[in-house]
PDB file of C-alpha atoms in Angstrom:
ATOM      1  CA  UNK A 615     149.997 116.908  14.029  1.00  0.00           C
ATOM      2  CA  UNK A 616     149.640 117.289  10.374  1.00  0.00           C
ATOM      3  CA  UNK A 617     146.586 119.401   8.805  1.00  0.00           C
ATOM      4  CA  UNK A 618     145.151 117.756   5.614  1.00  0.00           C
ATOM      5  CA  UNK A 619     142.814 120.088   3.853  1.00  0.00           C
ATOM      6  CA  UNK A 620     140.396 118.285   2.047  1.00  0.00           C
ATOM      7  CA  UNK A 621     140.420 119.023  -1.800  1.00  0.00           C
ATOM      8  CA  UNK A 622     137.766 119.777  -4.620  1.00  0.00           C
ATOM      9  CA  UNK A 623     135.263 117.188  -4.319  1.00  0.00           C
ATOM     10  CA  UNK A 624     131.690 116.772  -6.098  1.00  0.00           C
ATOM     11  CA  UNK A 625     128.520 117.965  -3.736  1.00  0.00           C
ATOM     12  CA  UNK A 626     125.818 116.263  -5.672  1.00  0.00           C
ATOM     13  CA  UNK A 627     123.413 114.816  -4.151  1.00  0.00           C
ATOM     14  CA  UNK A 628     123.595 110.503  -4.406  1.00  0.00           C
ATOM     15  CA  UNK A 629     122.613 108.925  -7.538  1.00  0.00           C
ATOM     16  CA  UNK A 630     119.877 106.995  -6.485  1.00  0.00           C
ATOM     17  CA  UNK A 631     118.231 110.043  -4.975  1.00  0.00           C
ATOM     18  CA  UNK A 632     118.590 112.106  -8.247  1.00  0.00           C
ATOM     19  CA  UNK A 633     117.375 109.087 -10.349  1.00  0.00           C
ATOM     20  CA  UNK A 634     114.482 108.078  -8.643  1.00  0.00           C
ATOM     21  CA  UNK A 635     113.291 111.033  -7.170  1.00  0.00           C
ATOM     22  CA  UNK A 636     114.829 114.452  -8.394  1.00  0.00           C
ATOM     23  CA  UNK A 637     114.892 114.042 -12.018  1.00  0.00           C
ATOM     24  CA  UNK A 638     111.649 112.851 -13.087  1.00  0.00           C
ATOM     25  CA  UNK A 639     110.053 115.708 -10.870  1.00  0.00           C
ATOM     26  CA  UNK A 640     112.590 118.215 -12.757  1.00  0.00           C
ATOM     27  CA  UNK A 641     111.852 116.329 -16.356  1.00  0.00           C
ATOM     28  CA  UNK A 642     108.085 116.816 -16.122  1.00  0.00           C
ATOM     29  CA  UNK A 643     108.941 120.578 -14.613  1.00  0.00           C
ATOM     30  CA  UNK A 644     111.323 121.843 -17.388  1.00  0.00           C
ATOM     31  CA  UNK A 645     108.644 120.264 -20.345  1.00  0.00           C
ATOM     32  CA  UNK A 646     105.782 122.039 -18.767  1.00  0.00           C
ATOM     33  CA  UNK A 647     105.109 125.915 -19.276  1.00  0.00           C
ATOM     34  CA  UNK A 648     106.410 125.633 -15.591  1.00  0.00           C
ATOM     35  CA  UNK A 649     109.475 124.963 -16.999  1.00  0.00           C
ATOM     36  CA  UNK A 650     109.882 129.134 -17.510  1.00  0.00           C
ATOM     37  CA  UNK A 651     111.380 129.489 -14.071  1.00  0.00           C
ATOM     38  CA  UNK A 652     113.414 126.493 -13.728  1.00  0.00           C
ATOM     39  CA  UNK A 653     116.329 128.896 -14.431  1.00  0.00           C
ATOM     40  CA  UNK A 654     119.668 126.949 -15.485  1.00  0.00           C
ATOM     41  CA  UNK A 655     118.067 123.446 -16.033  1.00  0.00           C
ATOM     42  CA  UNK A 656     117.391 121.629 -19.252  1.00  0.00           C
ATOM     43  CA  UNK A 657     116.262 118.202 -20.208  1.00  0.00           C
ATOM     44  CA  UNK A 658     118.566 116.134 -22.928  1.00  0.00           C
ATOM     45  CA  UNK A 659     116.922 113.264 -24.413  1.00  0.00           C
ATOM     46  CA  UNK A 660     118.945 111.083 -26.674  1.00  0.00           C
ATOM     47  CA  UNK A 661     120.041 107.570 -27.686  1.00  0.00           C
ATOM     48  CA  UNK A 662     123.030 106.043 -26.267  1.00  0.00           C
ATOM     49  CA  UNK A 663     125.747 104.694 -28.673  1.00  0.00           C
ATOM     50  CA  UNK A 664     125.910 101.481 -26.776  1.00  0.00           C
ATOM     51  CA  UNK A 665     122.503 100.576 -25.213  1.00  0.00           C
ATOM     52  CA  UNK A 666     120.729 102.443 -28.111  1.00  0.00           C
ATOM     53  CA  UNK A 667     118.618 103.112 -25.329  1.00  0.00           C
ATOM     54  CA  UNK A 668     116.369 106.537 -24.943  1.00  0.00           C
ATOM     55  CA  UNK A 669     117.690 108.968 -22.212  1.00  0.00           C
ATOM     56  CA  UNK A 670     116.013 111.686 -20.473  1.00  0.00           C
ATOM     57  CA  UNK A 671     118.817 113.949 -18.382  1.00  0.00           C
ATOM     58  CA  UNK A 672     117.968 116.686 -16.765  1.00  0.00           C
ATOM     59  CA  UNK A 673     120.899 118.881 -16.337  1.00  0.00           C
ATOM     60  CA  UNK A 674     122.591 121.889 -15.514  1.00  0.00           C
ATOM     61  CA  UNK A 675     123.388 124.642 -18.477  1.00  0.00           C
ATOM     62  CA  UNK A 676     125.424 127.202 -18.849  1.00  0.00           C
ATOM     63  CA  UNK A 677     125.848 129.764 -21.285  1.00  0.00           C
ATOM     64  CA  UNK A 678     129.373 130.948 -22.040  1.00  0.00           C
ATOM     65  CA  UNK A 679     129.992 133.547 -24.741  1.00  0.00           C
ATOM     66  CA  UNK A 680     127.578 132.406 -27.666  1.00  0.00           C
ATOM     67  CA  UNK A 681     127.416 128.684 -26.985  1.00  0.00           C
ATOM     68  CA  UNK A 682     124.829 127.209 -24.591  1.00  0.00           C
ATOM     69  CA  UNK A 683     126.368 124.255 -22.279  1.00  0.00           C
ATOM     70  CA  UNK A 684     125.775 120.992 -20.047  1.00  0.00           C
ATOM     71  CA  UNK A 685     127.960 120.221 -17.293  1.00  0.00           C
ATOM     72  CA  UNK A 686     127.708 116.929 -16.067  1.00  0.00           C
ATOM     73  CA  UNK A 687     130.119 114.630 -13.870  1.00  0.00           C
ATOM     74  CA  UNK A 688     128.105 111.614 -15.359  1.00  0.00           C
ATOM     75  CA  UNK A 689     128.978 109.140 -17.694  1.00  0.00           C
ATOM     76  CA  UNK A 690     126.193 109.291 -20.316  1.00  0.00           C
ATOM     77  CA  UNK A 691     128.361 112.864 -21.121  1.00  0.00           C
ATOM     78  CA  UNK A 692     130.757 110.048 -23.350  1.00  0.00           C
ATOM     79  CA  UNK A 693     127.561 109.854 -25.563  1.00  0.00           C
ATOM     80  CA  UNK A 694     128.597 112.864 -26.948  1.00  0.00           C
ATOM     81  CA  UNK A 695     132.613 112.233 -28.363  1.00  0.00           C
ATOM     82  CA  UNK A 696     132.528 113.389 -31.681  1.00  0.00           C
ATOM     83  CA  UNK A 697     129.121 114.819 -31.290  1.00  0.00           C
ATOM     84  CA  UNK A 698     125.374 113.582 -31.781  1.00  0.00           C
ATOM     85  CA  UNK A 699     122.040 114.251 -32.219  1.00  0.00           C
ATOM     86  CA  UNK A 700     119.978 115.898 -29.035  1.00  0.00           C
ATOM     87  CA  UNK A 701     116.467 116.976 -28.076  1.00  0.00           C
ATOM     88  CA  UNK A 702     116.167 119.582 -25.571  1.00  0.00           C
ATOM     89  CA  UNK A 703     113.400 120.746 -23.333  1.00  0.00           C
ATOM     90  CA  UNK A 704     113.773 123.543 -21.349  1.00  0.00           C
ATOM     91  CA  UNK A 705     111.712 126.652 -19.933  1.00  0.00           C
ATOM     92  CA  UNK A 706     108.914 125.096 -21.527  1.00  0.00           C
ATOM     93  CA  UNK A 707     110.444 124.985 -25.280  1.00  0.00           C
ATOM     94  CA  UNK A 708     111.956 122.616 -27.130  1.00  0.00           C
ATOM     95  CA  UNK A 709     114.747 122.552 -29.757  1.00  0.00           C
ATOM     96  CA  UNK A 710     116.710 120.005 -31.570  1.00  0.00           C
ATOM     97  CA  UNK A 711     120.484 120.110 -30.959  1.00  0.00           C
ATOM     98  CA  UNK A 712     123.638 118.616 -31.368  1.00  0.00           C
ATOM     99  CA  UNK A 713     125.902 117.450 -28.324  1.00  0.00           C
ATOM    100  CA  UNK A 714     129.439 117.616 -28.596  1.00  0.00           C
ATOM    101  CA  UNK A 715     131.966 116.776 -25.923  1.00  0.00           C
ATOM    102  CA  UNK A 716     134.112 119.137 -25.268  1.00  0.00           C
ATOM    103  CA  UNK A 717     137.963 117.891 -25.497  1.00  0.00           C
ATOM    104  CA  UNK A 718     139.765 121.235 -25.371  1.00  0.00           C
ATOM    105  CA  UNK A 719     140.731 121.421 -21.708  1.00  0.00           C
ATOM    106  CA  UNK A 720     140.323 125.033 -21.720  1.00  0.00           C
ATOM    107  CA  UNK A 721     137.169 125.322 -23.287  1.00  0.00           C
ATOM    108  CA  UNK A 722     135.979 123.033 -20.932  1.00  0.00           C
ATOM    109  CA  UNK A 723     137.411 124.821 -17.945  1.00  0.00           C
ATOM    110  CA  UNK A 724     136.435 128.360 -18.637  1.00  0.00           C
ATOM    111  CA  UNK A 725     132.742 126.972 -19.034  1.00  0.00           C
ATOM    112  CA  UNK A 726     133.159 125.741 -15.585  1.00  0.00           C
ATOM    113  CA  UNK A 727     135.122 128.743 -14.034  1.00  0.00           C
ATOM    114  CA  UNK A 728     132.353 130.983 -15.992  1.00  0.00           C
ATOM    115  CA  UNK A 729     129.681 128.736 -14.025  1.00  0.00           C
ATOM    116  CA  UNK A 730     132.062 128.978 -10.521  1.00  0.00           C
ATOM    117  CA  UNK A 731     132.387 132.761 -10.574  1.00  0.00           C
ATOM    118  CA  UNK A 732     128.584 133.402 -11.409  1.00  0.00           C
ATOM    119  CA  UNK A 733     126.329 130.911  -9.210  1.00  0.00           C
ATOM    120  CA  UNK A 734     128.955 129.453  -7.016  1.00  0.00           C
ATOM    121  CA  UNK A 735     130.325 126.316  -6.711  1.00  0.00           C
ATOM    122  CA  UNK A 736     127.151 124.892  -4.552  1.00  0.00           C
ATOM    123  CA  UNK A 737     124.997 125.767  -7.423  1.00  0.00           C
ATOM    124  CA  UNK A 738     127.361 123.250  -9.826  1.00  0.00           C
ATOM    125  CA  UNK A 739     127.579 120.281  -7.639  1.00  0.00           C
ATOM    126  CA  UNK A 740     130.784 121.314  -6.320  1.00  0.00           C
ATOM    127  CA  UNK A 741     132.626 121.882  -3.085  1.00  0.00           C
ATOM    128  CA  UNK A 742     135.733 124.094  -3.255  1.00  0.00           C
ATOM    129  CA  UNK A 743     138.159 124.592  -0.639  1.00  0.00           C
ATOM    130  CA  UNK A 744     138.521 128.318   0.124  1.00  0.00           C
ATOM    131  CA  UNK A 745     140.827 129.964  -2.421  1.00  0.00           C
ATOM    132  CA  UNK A 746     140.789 126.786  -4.404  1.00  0.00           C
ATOM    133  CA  UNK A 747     141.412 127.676  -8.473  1.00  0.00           C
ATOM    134  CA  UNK A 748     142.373 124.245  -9.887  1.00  0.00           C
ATOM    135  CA  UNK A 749     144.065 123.937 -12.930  1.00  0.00           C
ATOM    136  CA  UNK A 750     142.126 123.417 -16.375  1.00  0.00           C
ATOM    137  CA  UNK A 751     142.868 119.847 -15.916  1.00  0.00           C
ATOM    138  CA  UNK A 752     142.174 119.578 -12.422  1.00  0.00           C
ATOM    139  CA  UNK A 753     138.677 121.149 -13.475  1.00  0.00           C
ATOM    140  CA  UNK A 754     138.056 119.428 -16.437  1.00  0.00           C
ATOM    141  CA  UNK A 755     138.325 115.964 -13.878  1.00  0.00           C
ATOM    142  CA  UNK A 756     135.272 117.213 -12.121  1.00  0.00           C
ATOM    143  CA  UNK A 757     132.720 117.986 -14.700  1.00  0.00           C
ATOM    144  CA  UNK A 758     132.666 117.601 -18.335  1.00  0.00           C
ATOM    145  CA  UNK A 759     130.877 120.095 -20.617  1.00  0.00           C
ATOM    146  CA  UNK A 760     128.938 119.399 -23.354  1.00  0.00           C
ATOM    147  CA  UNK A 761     128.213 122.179 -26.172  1.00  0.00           C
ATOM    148  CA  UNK A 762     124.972 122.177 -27.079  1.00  0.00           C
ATOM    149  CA  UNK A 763     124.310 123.794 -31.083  1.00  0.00           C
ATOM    150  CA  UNK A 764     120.877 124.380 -31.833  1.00  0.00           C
ATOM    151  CA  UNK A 765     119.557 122.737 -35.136  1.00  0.00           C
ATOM    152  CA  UNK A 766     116.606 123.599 -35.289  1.00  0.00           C
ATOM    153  CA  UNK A 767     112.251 122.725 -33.802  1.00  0.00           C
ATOM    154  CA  UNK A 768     112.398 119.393 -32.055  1.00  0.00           C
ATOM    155  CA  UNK A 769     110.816 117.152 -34.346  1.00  0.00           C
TER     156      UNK A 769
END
């Protein structure tokens, strides 16, 4: 008999949860002055390139050396290729930003190891074999990171 160990895999809980039920509790949280001890979570709200709809995201951050960032496995995260516009809300402030996809694999990957090593892999979304490193590819497949540069108030 063979033994398969199961790989890196994403722990989040399903969509339709989050959407209908987790997020707008967390949105209305991290606006509030509640929104001081929501620790690591922001809201994004911005306009996507195609629907030119308005999104509200909450999502995880993560600051790694002077940048602030969002990791996401979503899709809305594409919003962001060659950067754009941003309002963020968190621990009850809000600040006008813009988004940029990250593309450098390493970049990317250190923001997510720096997330790994500090809160644990639980705390991203993530389930890790034991020993598990991953390339900065093999990372970069699980979440994306956005970098988030602060413009100034939220108008």
């Amino acid at each position: 008999m063979t033994s398969t160990s199961a790989g890196p895999r994403s722990a989040t809980p399903p969509r339709g949860l989050m959407r209908w039920l987790v997020n707008p509790v967390v949105r209305s949280i991290a606006r509030s002055p509640a929104g001081r001890w929501t620790g690591d979570l922001l809201v994004l709200e911005f306009t996507g390139r195609r629907s030119g709809r308005r999104l509200s995201v909450p999502v995880l951050a993560r600051r790694h050396g002077d940048a602030l960032y969002a990791l996401t496995d979503a899709p809305w995260a594409l919003n962001f290729t060659g950067g754009a516009a941003v309002r963020v809300a968190s621990r009850g402030r809000r600040w006008a930003a813009t988004g940029v996809l990250v593309d450098d694999q390493a970049e990317a990957a250190a923001v997510l190891r720096t997330a790994i090593t500090t809160s644990g892999a639980r705390h991203v979304g993530l389930s890790l074999p034991p020993g598990w490193t991953g390339t900065d590819a093999e990372l970069c497949m699980l979440r994306r990171a956005v970098r988030l540069e602060e413009t100034g108030p939220a108008s």
